[in-house]
Each structure stands twice: as structure tokens, then as C-alpha cells.
Coordinates of N, CA and C in Angstrom, one line a residue:
X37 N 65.6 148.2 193.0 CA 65.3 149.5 192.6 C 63.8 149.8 192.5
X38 N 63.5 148.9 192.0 CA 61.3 149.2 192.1 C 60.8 149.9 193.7
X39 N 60.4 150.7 193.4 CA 59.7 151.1 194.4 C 60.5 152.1 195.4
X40 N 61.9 152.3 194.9 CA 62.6 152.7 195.4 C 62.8 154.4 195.0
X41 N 62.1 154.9 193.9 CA 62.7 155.9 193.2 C 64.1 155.8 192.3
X42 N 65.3 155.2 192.7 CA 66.3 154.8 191.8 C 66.0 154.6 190.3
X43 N 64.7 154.3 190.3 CA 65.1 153.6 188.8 C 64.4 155.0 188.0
X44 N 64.0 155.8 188.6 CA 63.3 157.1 187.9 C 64.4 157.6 187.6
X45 N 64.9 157.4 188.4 CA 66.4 158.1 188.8 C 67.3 158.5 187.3
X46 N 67.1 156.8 187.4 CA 68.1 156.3 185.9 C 67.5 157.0 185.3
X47 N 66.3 156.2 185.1 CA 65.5 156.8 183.6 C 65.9 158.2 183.4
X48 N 65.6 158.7 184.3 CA 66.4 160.7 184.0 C 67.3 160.3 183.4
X49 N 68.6 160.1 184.1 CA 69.9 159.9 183.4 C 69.8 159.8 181.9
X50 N 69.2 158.3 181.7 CA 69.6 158.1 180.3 C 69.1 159.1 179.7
X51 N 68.4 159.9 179.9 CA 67.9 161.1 179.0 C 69.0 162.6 178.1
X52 N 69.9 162.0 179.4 CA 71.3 163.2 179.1 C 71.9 163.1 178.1
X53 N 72.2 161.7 177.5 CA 73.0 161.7 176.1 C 72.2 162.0 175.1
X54 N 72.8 163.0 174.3 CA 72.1 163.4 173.0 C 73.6 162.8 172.1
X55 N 73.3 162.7 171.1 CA 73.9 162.3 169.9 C 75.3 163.3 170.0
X56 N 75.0 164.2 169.4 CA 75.9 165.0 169.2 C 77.4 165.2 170.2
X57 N 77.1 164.7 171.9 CA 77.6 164.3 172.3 C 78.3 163.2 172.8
X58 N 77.9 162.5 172.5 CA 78.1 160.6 172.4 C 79.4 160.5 172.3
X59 N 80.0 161.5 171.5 CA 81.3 160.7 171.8 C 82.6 161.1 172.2
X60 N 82.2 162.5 172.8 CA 82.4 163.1 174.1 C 82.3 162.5 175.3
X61 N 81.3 161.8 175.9 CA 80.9 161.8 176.7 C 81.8 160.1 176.8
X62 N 81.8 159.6 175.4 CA 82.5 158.0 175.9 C 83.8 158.0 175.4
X63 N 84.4 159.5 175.5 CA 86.1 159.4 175.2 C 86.9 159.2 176.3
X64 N 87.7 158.8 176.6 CA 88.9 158.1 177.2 C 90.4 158.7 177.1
X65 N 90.4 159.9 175.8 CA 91.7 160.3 175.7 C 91.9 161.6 175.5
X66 N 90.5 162.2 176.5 CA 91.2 163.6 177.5 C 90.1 163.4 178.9
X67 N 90.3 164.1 179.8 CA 90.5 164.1 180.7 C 88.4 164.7 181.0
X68 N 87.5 164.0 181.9 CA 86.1 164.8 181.7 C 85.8 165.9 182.1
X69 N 85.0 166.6 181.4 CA 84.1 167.7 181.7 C 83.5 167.9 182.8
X70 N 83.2 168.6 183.3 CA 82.2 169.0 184.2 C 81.2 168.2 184.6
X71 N 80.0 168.7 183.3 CA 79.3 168.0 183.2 C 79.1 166.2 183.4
X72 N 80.3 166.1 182.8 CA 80.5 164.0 182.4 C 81.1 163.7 184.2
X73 N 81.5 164.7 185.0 CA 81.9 164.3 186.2 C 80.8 164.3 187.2
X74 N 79.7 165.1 186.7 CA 78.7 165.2 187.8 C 77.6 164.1 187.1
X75 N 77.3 163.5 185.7 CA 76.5 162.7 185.5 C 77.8 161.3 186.0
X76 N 78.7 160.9 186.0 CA 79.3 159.8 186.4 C 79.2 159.8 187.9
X77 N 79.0 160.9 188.5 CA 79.3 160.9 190.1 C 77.4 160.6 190.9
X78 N 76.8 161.6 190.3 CA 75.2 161.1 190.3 C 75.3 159.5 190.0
X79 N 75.1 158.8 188.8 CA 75.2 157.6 188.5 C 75.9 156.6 189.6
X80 N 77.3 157.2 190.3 CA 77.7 155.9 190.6 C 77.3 155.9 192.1
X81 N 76.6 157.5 192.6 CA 75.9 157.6 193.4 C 74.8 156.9 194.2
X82 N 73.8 156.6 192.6 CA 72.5 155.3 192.7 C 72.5 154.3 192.2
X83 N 74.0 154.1 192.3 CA 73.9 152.3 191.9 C 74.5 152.0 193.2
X84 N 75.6 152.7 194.0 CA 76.1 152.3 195.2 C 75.4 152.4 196.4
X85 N 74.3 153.4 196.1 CA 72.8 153.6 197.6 C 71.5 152.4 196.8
X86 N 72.2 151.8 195.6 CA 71.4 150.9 195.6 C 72.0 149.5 196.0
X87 N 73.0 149.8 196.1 CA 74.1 148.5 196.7 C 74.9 147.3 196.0
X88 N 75.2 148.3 195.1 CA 76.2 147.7 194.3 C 77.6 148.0 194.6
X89 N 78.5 147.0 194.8 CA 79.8 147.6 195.2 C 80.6 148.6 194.4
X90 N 81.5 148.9 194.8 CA 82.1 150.1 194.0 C 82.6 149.9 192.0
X91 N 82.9 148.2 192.0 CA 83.9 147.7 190.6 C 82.8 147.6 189.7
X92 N 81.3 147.4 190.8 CA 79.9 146.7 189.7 C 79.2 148.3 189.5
X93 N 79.3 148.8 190.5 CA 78.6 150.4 190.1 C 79.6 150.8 188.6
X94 N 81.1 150.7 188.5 CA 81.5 151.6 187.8 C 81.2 151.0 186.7
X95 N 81.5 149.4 186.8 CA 81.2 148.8 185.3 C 79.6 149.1 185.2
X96 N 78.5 149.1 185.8 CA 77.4 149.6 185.2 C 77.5 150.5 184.8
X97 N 78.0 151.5 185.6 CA 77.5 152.7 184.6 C 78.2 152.9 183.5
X98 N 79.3 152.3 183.0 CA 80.3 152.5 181.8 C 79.7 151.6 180.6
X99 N 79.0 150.5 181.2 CA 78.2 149.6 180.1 C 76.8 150.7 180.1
X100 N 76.4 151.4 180.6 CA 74.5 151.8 180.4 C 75.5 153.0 179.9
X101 N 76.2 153.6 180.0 CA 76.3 155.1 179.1 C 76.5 154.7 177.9
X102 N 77.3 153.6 177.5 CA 77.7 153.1 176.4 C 76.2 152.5 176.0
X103 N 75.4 151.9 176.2 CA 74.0 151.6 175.4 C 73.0 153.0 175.5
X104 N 73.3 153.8 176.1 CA 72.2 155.0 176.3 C 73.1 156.0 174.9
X105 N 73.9 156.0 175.0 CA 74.4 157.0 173.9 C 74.0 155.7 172.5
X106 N 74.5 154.8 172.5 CA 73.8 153.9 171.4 C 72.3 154.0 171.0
X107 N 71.8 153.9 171.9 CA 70.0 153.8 171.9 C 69.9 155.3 171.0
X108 N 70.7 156.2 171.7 CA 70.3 157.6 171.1 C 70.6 157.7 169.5
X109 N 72.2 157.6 169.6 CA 72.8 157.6 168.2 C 71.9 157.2 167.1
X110 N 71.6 155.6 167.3 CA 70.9 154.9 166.3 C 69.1 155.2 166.2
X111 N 68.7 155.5 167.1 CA 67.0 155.7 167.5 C 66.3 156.0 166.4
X112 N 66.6 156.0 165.3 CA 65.6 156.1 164.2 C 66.1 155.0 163.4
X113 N 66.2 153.7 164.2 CA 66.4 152.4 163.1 C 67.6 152.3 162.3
X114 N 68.7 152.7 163.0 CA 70.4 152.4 162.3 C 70.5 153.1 161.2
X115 N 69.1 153.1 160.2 CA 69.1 154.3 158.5 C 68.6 155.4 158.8
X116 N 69.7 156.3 158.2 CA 69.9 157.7 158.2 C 68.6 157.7 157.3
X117 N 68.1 158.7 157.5 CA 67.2 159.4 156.3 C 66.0 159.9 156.2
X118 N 65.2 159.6 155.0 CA 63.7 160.1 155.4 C 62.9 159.1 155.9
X119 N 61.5 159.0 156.1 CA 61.2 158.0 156.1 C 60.8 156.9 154.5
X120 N 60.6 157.7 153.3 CA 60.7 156.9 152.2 C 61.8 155.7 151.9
X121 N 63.2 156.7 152.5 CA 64.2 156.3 152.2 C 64.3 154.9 153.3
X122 N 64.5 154.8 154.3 CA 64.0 153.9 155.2 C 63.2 152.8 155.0
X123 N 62.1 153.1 154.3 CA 61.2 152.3 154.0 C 61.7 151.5 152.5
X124 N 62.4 152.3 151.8 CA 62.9 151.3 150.4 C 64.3 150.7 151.2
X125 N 64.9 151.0 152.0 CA 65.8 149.9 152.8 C 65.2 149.0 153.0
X126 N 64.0 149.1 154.0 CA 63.0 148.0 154.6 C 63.0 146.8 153.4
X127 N 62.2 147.4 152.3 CA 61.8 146.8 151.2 C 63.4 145.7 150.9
X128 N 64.2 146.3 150.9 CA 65.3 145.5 150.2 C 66.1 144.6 151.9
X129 N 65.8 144.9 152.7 CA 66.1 143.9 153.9 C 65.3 143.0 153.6
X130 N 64.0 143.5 153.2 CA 62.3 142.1 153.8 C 62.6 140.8 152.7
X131 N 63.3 141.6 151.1 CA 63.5 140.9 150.0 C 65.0 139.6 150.9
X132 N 65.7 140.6 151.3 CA 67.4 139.8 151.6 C 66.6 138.5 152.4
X133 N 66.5 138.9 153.5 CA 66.3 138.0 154.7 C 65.0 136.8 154.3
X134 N 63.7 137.4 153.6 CA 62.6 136.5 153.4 C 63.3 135.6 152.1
X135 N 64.5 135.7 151.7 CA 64.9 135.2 150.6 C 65.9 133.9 151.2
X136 N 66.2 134.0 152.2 CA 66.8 132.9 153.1 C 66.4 131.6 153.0
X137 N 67.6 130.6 152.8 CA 66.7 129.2 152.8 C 66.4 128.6 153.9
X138 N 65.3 128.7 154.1 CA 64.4 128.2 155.4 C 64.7 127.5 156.4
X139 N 65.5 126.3 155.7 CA 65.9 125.5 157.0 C 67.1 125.6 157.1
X140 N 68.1 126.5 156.5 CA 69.4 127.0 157.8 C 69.1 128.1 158.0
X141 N 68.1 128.8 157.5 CA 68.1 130.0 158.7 C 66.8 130.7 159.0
X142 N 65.9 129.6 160.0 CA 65.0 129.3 160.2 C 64.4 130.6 161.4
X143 N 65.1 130.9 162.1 CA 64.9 132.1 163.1 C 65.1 133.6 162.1
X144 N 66.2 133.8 161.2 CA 66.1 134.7 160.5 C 65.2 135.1 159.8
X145 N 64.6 134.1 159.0 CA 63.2 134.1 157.7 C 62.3 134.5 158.9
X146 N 62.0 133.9 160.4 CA 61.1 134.0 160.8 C 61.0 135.4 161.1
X147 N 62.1 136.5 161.5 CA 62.2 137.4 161.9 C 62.4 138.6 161.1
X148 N 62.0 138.1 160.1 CA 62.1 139.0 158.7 C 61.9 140.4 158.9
X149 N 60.1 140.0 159.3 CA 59.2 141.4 158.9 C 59.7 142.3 160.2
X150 N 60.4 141.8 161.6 CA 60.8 142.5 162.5 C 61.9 143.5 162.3
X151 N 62.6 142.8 161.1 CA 64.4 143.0 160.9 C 63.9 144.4 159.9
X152 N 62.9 143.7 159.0 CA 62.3 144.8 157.9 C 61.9 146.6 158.0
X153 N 61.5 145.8 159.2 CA 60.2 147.5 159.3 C 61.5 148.7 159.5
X154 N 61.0 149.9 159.3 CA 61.2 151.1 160.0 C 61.0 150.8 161.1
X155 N 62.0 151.1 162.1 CA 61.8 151.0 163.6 C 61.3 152.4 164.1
X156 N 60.1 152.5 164.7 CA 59.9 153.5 165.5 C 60.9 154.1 166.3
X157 N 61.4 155.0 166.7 CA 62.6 155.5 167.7 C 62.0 155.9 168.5
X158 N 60.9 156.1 169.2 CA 60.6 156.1 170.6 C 60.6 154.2 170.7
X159 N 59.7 154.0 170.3 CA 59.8 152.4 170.8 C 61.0 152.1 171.0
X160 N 61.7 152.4 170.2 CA 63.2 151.7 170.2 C 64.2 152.4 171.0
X161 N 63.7 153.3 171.3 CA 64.2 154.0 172.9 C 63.8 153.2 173.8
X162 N 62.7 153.2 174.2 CA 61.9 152.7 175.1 C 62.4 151.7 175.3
X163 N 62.0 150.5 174.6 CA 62.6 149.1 174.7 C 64.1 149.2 175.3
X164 N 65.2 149.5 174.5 CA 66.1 149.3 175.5 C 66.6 149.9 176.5
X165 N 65.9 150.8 176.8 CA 66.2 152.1 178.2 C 65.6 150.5 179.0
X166 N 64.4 150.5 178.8 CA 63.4 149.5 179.9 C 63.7 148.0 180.0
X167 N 64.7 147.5 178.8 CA 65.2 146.3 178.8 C 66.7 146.4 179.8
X168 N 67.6 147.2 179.4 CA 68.4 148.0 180.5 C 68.2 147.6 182.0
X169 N 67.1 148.8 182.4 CA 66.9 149.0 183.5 C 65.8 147.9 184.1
X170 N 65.6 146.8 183.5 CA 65.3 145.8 184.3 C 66.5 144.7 184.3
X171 N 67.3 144.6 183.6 CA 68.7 144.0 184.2 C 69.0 144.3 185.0
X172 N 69.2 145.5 185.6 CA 69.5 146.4 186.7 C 68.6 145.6 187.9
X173 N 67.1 145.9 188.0 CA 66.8 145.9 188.7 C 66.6 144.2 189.2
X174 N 66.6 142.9 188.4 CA 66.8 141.9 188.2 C 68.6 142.0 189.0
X175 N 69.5 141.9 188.9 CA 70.5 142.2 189.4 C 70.7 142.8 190.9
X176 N 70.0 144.1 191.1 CA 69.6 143.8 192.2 C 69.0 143.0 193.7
X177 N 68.3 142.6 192.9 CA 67.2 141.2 193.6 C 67.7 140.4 194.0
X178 N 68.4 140.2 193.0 CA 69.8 139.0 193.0 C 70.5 138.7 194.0
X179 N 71.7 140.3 194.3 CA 72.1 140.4 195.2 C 71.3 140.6 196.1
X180 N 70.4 141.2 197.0 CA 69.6 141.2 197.9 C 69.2 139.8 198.3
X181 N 68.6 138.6 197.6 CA 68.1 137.5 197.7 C 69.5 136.7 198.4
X182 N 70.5 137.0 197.9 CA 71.7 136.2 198.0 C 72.3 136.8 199.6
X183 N 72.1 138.4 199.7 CA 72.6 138.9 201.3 C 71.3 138.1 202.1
X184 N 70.3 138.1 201.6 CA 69.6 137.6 203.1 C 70.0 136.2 202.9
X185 N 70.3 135.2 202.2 CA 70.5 133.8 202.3 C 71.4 133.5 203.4
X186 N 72.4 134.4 203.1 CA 73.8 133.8 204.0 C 73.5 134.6 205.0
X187 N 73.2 135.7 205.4 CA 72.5 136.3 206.8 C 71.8 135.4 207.6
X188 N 70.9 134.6 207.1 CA 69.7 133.8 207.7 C 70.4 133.1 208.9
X189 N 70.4 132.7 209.9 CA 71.0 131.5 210.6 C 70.0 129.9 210.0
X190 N 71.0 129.2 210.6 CA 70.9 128.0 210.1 C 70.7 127.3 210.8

């Protein structure tokens, strides 16, 4: 996907889910919109001109709508609220987790002040749109590395 445009591509995409639709967009028990027919048909459009077969395009795109509507939903750090309010959550996570006894739960205590903070919601957009879509393009490579191996003569 690098270099290709495709991954701009995405990045648009994921921009389409807003919250309020989320779960519209990932229902199953009526029949899609318009709209949900032309972002699934785009989507399975540049994962299959990116060369993904037809079962890995659909399962991609049914796993990234599912973390793109997630990313959105949650984007201001899983707590609803102000930022005060957020921040005395913080306070009472930093207490839970830094209160851990150290040697069984030695990755947790260490990850305290990460688990703690107010998460920024752009960063935390960011990160996983860009953690996402380097799976993707990692995945690609993949396959590609793998078609020229067996192509190669011997």
C-alpha cells in the first residue's frame, strides 16, 4: 500500500464513522443503506486492487470498520465526561494499579502512569487508525514477498 495511494485511501475511510452511527453501520439485522453499500463496496474495492483475495478483503474490512467505529466511539479515553471528571478517574486508576504488588504484576505497576492519564483523542485516534493501517500494509508485503518467491524459477 505505501506509495501506492491506497493507504490515503483508507485513512479517508476511516474518517466516515462518527459515533452516532456506529451501530448502524455494524448491524447485521436489517438489511444496508446506501451509504454502508457504497463505503463497503469502495473499501472492498482497495483492498482487492491492493491484492487481497476476495474472503481477506471482506474479513478486513469487517475487522477495520469494527476498530474504526471503536477508535471513534471511545476517542476521548473510554470516560465519558469533562476533563476534571476524567482526570479524578485517572487519579483513582494511578491509586488501583500503582497499588499492585509488584512482583505479580510487574508489567501493570509498570504501566500505571500510561493506564492513568487522560488519553488524548486525537492521539488515540491516530495511534490506532496508524497501528491498523500498518498491519495492513505489513500484510501486504507479506503476500507480495511470498507471490514473487514461488514465481521465481529455481
Amino acid at each position: 500500500m505505501a506509495g501506492t495511494g491506497k493507504g490515503i485511501s483508507l485513512r479517508t475511510a476511516a474518517g466516515i464513522a462518527r459515533p452516532s452511527r456506529g451501530r448502524k453501520l455494524l448491524s447485521r439485522r436489517s438489511l444496508p443503506s446506501t451509504n454502508r453499500l457504497k463505503i463497503f463496496e469502495t473499501s472492498l474495492g482497495i483492498l482487492r486492487n491492493a491484492g487481497f483475495e476476495p474472503r481477506e478483503a471482506y474479513l478486513i474490512f469487517e475487522y477495520l470498520l469494527n476498530q474504526v467505529v471503536s477508535l471513534v466511539v471511545t476517542g476521548d479515553g473510554y470516560v465519558q465526561g469533562s476533563v476534571e471528571e476524567r482526570q479524578v478517574w485517572g487519579a483513582k486508576l494511578n491509586e488501583f494499579y500503582g497499588g499492585l504488588p509488584q512482583q505479580q504484576y510487574p508489567w501493570l505497576v509498570e504501566a500505571t502512569p500510561s493506564i492513568a492519564n487522560c488519553i488524548d483523542s486525537d492521539l488515540h485516534f491516530q495511534f490506532g487508525t496508524d497501528l491498523l493501517l500498518a498491519g495492513l500494509e505489513a500484510m501486504e508485503a507479506s503476500k507480495r514477498a511470498y507471490a514473487k518467491s514461488i514465481s521465481e524459477p529455481r
